[in-house]
XYZ file of C-alpha atoms in Angstrom:
459
model
C 0.042 0.000 -0.069
C 2.779 2.373 0.813
C 4.527 1.542 -2.423
C 1.230 2.291 -4.384
C 0.832 5.701 -2.656
C 4.597 6.568 -3.447
C 4.120 5.911 -7.248
C 1.039 8.213 -7.538
C 2.743 11.238 -6.049
C 3.888 13.506 -8.931
C 7.519 15.019 -8.552
C 5.979 18.524 -8.993
C 2.446 18.645 -7.492
C -0.114 20.763 -9.410
C -0.729 22.748 -6.338
C 2.791 24.132 -6.524
C 2.384 25.329 -10.020
C 2.877 29.082 -10.470
C 0.215 31.122 -12.214
C 1.200 32.743 -15.466
C 1.034 36.174 -13.792
C 3.588 34.999 -11.282
C 5.832 33.682 -14.115
C 5.598 37.051 -15.807
C 6.482 38.816 -12.577
C 9.491 36.609 -12.056
C 10.643 36.891 -15.514
C 10.411 40.627 -15.515
C 12.291 40.775 -12.189
C 15.100 38.957 -13.736
C 14.872 40.756 -17.124
C 15.031 44.312 -16.226
C 18.675 44.312 -14.839
C 19.668 42.156 -17.919
C 17.882 44.584 -20.331
C 19.761 47.481 -18.684
C 23.023 45.625 -18.943
C 22.375 44.840 -22.583
C 21.257 48.349 -23.300
C 24.660 49.468 -22.187
C 26.407 47.811 -25.131
C 23.867 49.645 -27.570
C 24.038 52.973 -25.652
C 27.822 52.922 -26.122
C 27.079 52.228 -29.863
C 24.422 54.947 -29.977
C 26.775 57.366 -28.117
C 29.645 56.634 -30.574
C 27.104 57.154 -33.462
C 25.848 60.456 -32.238
C 29.335 61.777 -31.239
C 31.021 60.482 -34.443
C 27.948 61.753 -36.415
C 29.044 65.297 -35.406
C 32.208 64.772 -37.530
C 30.337 64.273 -40.738
C 28.655 61.477 -42.930
C 32.103 60.107 -44.045
C 33.192 59.389 -40.406
C 29.717 57.998 -39.654
C 29.801 55.721 -42.669
C 33.279 54.457 -41.702
C 32.201 53.690 -38.151
C 29.080 51.898 -39.428
C 31.352 49.678 -41.723
C 33.924 48.931 -39.050
C 31.365 48.133 -36.339
C 29.331 45.823 -38.730
C 32.560 43.964 -39.544
C 33.722 43.954 -35.926
C 30.529 42.323 -34.495
C 30.298 39.861 -37.404
C 32.932 37.337 -35.880
C 32.736 38.691 -32.287
C 29.117 37.648 -31.899
C 30.325 34.024 -32.173
C 32.119 34.759 -28.953
C 29.019 36.461 -27.510
C 26.951 33.468 -28.196
C 29.441 31.278 -26.519
C 29.560 33.483 -23.489
C 25.712 33.721 -23.324
C 25.534 29.910 -23.288
C 27.361 29.899 -19.900
C 24.083 31.189 -18.177
C 21.866 28.204 -18.994
C 24.698 25.776 -18.452
C 25.259 27.388 -14.944
C 21.521 27.481 -14.218
C 20.932 23.849 -15.203
C 23.810 22.802 -12.918
C 22.209 24.874 -10.037
C 18.785 23.379 -10.750
C 20.358 19.792 -10.621
C 22.016 20.762 -7.308
C 25.623 20.120 -8.561
C 28.610 20.629 -6.060
C 30.045 24.118 -5.897
C 33.472 23.145 -7.231
C 31.922 21.485 -10.305
C 29.880 24.658 -10.934
C 33.070 26.788 -10.568
C 34.742 24.689 -13.340
C 32.054 26.183 -15.787
C 33.583 29.723 -15.143
C 37.264 28.429 -15.342
C 36.686 26.598 -18.589
C 34.596 29.392 -19.886
C 37.557 31.810 -19.388
C 39.963 29.396 -21.179
C 37.484 28.882 -23.998
C 37.127 32.745 -24.283
C 40.871 33.171 -24.350
C 41.444 30.781 -27.198
C 38.388 31.918 -29.162
C 39.492 35.550 -28.719
C 42.893 34.867 -30.405
C 41.135 33.284 -33.331
C 38.539 36.138 -33.681
C 41.290 38.870 -33.294
C 43.312 37.222 -36.118
C 40.215 37.025 -38.316
C 39.362 40.757 -37.752
C 42.861 41.792 -38.728
C 42.507 39.684 -41.894
C 39.138 41.353 -42.645
C 40.649 44.723 -42.899
C 42.551 43.537 -46.051
C 39.078 42.980 -47.629
C 37.871 46.573 -47.273
C 39.103 47.870 -50.687
C 37.110 44.983 -52.369
C 33.816 45.541 -50.882
C 32.621 48.226 -53.352
C 32.646 50.970 -50.628
C 33.202 54.739 -51.018
C 37.041 55.067 -51.127
C 36.837 57.922 -48.488
C 35.269 55.579 -46.113
C 37.726 52.552 -46.497
C 40.854 53.939 -44.897
C 39.275 55.354 -41.687
C 37.043 52.245 -41.252
C 40.199 49.952 -41.373
C 42.141 52.020 -38.765
C 39.006 52.154 -36.454
C 38.498 48.336 -36.788
C 42.058 47.611 -35.767
C 41.606 49.584 -32.489
C 38.360 47.685 -31.701
C 40.029 44.455 -32.369
C 42.281 45.011 -29.322
C 39.114 45.147 -27.215
C 38.102 41.655 -28.191
C 39.660 40.034 -25.032
C 38.168 42.316 -22.255
C 34.904 42.075 -24.197
C 34.786 38.342 -24.012
C 36.147 37.976 -20.442
C 33.594 40.513 -19.299
C 30.806 38.568 -20.706
C 31.920 35.213 -19.423
C 31.963 36.438 -15.820
C 28.693 38.360 -16.332
C 26.797 35.443 -17.741
C 28.294 32.992 -15.131
C 26.894 34.923 -12.158
C 23.619 35.622 -14.038
C 23.138 31.878 -14.104
C 22.590 32.344 -10.242
C 20.097 34.978 -11.041
C 22.478 37.644 -9.813
C 21.795 40.220 -12.493
C 22.474 43.586 -10.688
C 26.282 43.683 -10.741
C 26.631 43.320 -14.443
C 23.980 46.010 -14.909
C 25.661 48.497 -12.541
C 29.111 47.848 -13.989
C 27.754 48.216 -17.524
C 26.185 51.462 -16.631
C 29.536 52.741 -15.206
C 31.249 51.614 -18.523
C 28.626 53.599 -20.514
C 29.318 56.834 -18.638
C 33.039 56.290 -18.833
C 32.875 55.589 -22.582
C 30.890 58.777 -23.183
C 33.286 60.898 -21.152
C 36.383 59.284 -22.917
C 34.788 59.958 -26.277
C 34.334 63.732 -25.357
C 37.994 63.732 -24.555
C 39.407 61.645 -27.329
C 37.092 62.486 -30.274
C 37.123 66.239 -29.899
C 40.242 66.839 -27.946
C 38.885 68.438 -24.799
C 40.942 69.050 -21.601
C 44.078 69.318 -23.543
C 43.831 65.985 -25.174
C 44.590 65.603 -28.963
C 41.594 65.533 -31.146
C 41.707 61.976 -32.518
C 38.352 62.060 -34.400
C 36.999 58.635 -35.291
C 39.869 56.775 -33.718
C 39.231 58.483 -30.520
C 35.933 56.633 -30.277
C 37.808 53.333 -30.734
C 40.222 54.127 -27.881
C 37.441 55.189 -25.607
C 35.596 51.770 -26.251
C 38.812 49.844 -25.590
C 39.514 51.714 -22.249
C 36.020 51.400 -21.010
C 35.959 47.666 -21.642
C 39.190 47.022 -19.882
C 38.137 49.064 -16.809
C 34.688 47.323 -16.649
C 36.239 43.784 -16.880
C 38.677 44.448 -14.111
C 35.928 45.605 -11.778
C 33.669 42.730 -12.480
C 36.426 40.081 -12.134
C 37.408 41.756 -8.754
C 33.843 41.620 -7.674
C 33.361 38.043 -8.338
C 36.530 36.817 -6.780
C 36.080 38.911 -3.625
C 32.474 37.959 -3.174
C 31.992 35.522 -0.285
C 29.316 33.833 -2.108
C 31.711 32.558 -4.732
C 34.871 31.904 -2.668
C 34.503 28.202 -2.204
C 34.319 27.486 -6.006
C 38.108 26.884 -6.487
C 38.146 28.468 -9.967
C 41.723 28.731 -10.922
C 43.751 26.488 -8.635
C 45.361 25.074 -11.769
C 44.620 27.670 -14.433
C 45.928 25.641 -17.457
C 44.056 22.467 -16.330
C 41.508 21.691 -19.062
C 38.202 19.777 -18.368
C 37.297 18.082 -21.612
C 33.684 17.542 -20.256
C 33.094 21.154 -19.537
C 34.766 22.530 -22.726
C 32.828 20.042 -24.803
C 29.559 21.215 -23.211
C 30.468 24.897 -23.715
C 31.279 24.286 -27.262
C 28.180 21.979 -27.956
C 25.844 24.795 -26.667
C 27.880 27.920 -27.200
C 29.299 27.523 -30.698
C 25.956 26.812 -32.343
C 24.478 29.611 -30.275
C 27.373 31.898 -31.474
C 26.700 30.833 -35.033
C 23.069 31.901 -34.638
C 24.341 35.441 -33.748
C 26.912 35.200 -36.547
C 24.308 34.417 -39.057
C 22.215 37.294 -37.984
C 24.997 39.717 -37.680
C 26.371 38.737 -40.928
C 23.056 39.386 -42.564
C 22.992 42.923 -41.227
C 26.663 43.375 -42.069
C 25.783 42.339 -45.661
C 22.924 44.849 -45.466
C 25.318 47.550 -44.494
C 27.548 46.649 -47.591
C 24.425 46.600 -49.856
C 23.489 50.044 -48.331
C 27.076 51.260 -49.106
C 26.769 50.117 -52.777
C 23.886 52.671 -53.121
C 25.765 55.442 -51.424
C 27.207 56.835 -48.307
C 24.004 58.748 -47.394
C 21.713 55.682 -47.493
C 24.592 53.759 -45.598
C 24.493 56.562 -42.904
C 20.615 56.487 -42.797
C 20.784 52.628 -42.438
C 22.957 53.152 -39.406
C 20.591 55.423 -37.653
C 17.670 53.042 -38.267
C 19.695 50.012 -37.243
C 20.954 51.695 -33.932
C 17.250 52.381 -33.017
C 16.201 48.730 -33.912
C 19.190 47.484 -31.947
C 18.155 49.546 -29.021
C 14.763 47.918 -28.995
C 16.362 44.375 -29.545
C 18.247 44.742 -26.197
C 14.932 44.650 -24.393
C 14.073 41.333 -26.378
C 17.523 40.072 -25.650
C 17.247 40.877 -21.917
C 13.962 38.778 -21.841
C 15.413 36.097 -23.894
C 18.238 35.811 -21.354
C 15.867 35.907 -18.404
C 13.612 33.350 -19.925
C 16.485 31.048 -20.796
C 17.788 31.188 -17.207
C 14.354 30.345 -15.774
C 13.799 27.525 -18.390
C 17.263 26.163 -17.516
C 16.283 25.989 -13.871
C 13.193 24.079 -14.562
C 14.864 21.760 -16.997
C 17.600 21.070 -14.385
C 14.808 20.034 -11.834
C 13.148 17.948 -14.519
C 9.934 20.073 -14.304
C 8.585 20.282 -17.872
C 5.332 22.002 -17.170
C 6.995 24.904 -15.458
C 9.640 25.006 -18.166
C 6.875 25.538 -20.735
C 5.209 28.139 -18.641
C 8.427 30.044 -18.090
C 9.030 30.150 -21.794
C 5.449 31.306 -22.574
C 5.802 34.113 -20.136
C 8.886 35.348 -21.807
C 7.105 35.397 -25.211
C 4.065 37.288 -23.572
C 6.360 39.959 -22.030
C 8.152 40.251 -25.404
C 4.809 41.115 -27.158
C 4.288 43.780 -24.657
C 7.716 45.267 -25.485
C 6.939 45.091 -29.236
C 3.740 47.121 -28.738
C 5.641 49.870 -26.869
C 8.371 50.147 -29.510
C 6.031 50.020 -32.522
C 4.138 52.969 -30.958
C 7.389 54.934 -30.352
C 8.880 54.315 -33.785
C 5.848 55.272 -35.704
C 5.097 58.366 -33.526
C 8.690 59.658 -33.533
C 9.881 58.664 -36.864
C 10.481 62.247 -37.951
C 12.216 63.204 -34.724
C 14.653 60.426 -34.021
C 17.017 60.783 -37.015
C 17.791 64.410 -35.839
C 19.201 62.986 -32.691
C 21.956 61.182 -34.634
C 23.030 63.406 -37.488
C 22.136 66.911 -38.811
C 22.566 66.123 -42.470
C 19.196 66.718 -44.033
C 19.747 64.229 -46.863
C 20.473 61.461 -44.385
C 17.503 62.409 -42.205
C 15.068 62.257 -45.115
C 16.227 58.727 -46.037
C 16.107 57.637 -42.413
C 12.482 58.485 -41.762
C 10.840 55.916 -43.856
C 13.368 53.247 -42.663
C 12.149 53.829 -39.086
C 8.553 52.989 -40.239
C 9.725 49.857 -41.782
C 11.731 49.040 -38.514
C 8.393 49.358 -36.565
C 7.090 46.459 -38.648
C 10.495 44.720 -38.203
C 9.856 44.763 -34.359
C 7.229 42.152 -34.041
C 9.274 39.474 -35.851
C 12.635 40.543 -34.405
C 11.319 40.431 -30.699
C 9.659 36.962 -31.020
C 12.488 35.243 -32.800
C 15.035 36.599 -30.377
C 13.169 35.492 -27.261
C 12.287 32.146 -28.722
C 15.977 31.596 -29.592
C 16.796 32.427 -25.881
C 14.269 30.021 -24.533
C 15.542 27.133 -26.801
C 19.034 27.980 -25.593
C 17.885 27.441 -22.118
C 16.612 24.206 -23.056
C 20.049 23.228 -24.607
C 18.364 23.104 -28.114
C 20.685 24.976 -30.293
C 21.433 22.891 -33.667
C 18.145 23.010 -35.389
C 17.579 26.788 -34.384
C 21.005 27.496 -35.934
C 19.757 25.898 -39.144
C 16.541 27.878 -38.931
C 18.550 31.112 -38.404
C 20.728 30.361 -41.381
C 17.814 29.787 -43.681
C 16.068 32.846 -42.330
C 18.933 35.272 -42.866
C 20.949 33.788 -45.776
C 18.491 31.888 -47.888
C 15.576 34.422 -47.495
C 16.629 37.632 -45.860
C 19.835 38.756 -47.753
C 18.724 37.348 -51.208
C 15.401 39.168 -50.595
C 17.185 42.331 -49.693
C 19.407 42.159 -52.856
C 16.410 41.310 -54.981
C 14.115 44.086 -53.663
C 16.806 46.630 -52.987
C 19.063 46.339 -56.232
C 17.247 44.101 -58.776
C 13.739 45.813 -58.278
C 15.551 49.107 -57.462
C 13.680 49.769 -54.297
C 16.837 51.121 -52.795
C 17.553 51.036 -48.992
C 13.849 50.392 -48.287
C 13.998 47.276 -50.313
C 16.891 45.990 -48.261
C 14.899 46.526 -45.025
C 11.800 44.727 -46.495
C 14.045 41.782 -47.397
C 15.490 41.478 -43.892
C 11.933 41.709 -42.498
C 10.774 38.697 -44.470
C 13.720 36.790 -43.196
C 12.810 37.560 -39.575
C 9.132 36.555 -40.180
C 10.285 33.151 -41.041
C 12.740 32.849 -38.057
C 9.947 34.006 -35.683
C 7.444 31.452 -36.806
C 9.886 28.528 -37.020
C 11.634 29.099 -33.696
C 8.349 29.717 -31.717
C 6.897 26.431 -33.289
C 10.186 24.540 -32.313
C 9.699 25.726 -28.659
C 6.118 24.741 -28.620
C 6.929 21.331 -30.065
C 9.782 20.615 -27.586
C 7.950 21.749 -24.501
C 4.701 19.928 -25.168
C 3.525 18.062 -22.042
C 3.093 14.348 -22.741
């Protein structure tokens, strides 16, 4: 009789299930510091765009090209670092020993070091391709110099993300947010010094923005590393007792989840880099207008990315506990919250489309081109938000291979060919490029959401 009673007790009683409103509240509680931290990266990019835009359209186009090329390979590293959060959260949910969890950070740092070397060499090689991309000759030289400075920042960028996403696996979101906020302020101040030559500093122009970004990333990384290693909560983890000791198990898990995740970002970033190049083939004014619109879209995407990150952590905890119903509810809560953000940004972009471009540049030609792009970007939001959050949820479930294939098809079989066909072949110009990207995002949003609903179905 006792055995019969034991077998009828479910591991997660229905009475303990959280209501969807509670899931939403927990997701938003985790998401807002992550959103603010992610916004820091874009605010730095927006600050650079605004402050470089004061120099002229040539410098802004050079910064657009260099940043697009920089983030193309770097986002592979970003995807690897982001994957550390669900790996950590699953280990916590499964109640693994502290020292085993500490190895996740140790091996993540080693992985980031080796990957950083590869990515930095790739970026140096990419500067040699600039003259063959059909860009304005006035843009090529400054863009190559600026990219080489950004390349040096690869290592602090990856180390910062590794530490940040490790502690966020513990749902410890505030430290990364606060330090990122400090980095934003520091970057803007250093831009003011180095770009324009204030307080007796030489006016370095575009390159000054690169040195400011490098310095702020180094300082932020040092602060975060010191915080983690001095925090009593993490002192028993034994991270680096033997720094060069490699754990094949942990490295393989980081590679298995992180590299496909990084390739998803790579395919997405590559598509937008290709869009920058297509825009540059039209002219530097459309390319500058494209940069304005993409900065606004990227600002909105950071909200979706923060929700994706929070949802992935919560899904990972439920998966580690073996609780599929709560895993599905956590994912759905992220998608519902994402739709709320989409509604907000669609409203803002449509109502302020004639105001926003003037925040970035005073060139009337560029502003006139940017206004209709922001209206297309409003449509773009629905699909961009849903696909970004669905990808984060699937990453929390350790499902990355098929989503990577979906992303490749969305951007490189649909989005970029569509952008070329509409933009150049049908001569729709820069608007055609954006419509093509939007079609690719539509496919990605539908396919990734259906993938989550299929995998999380309750048998």
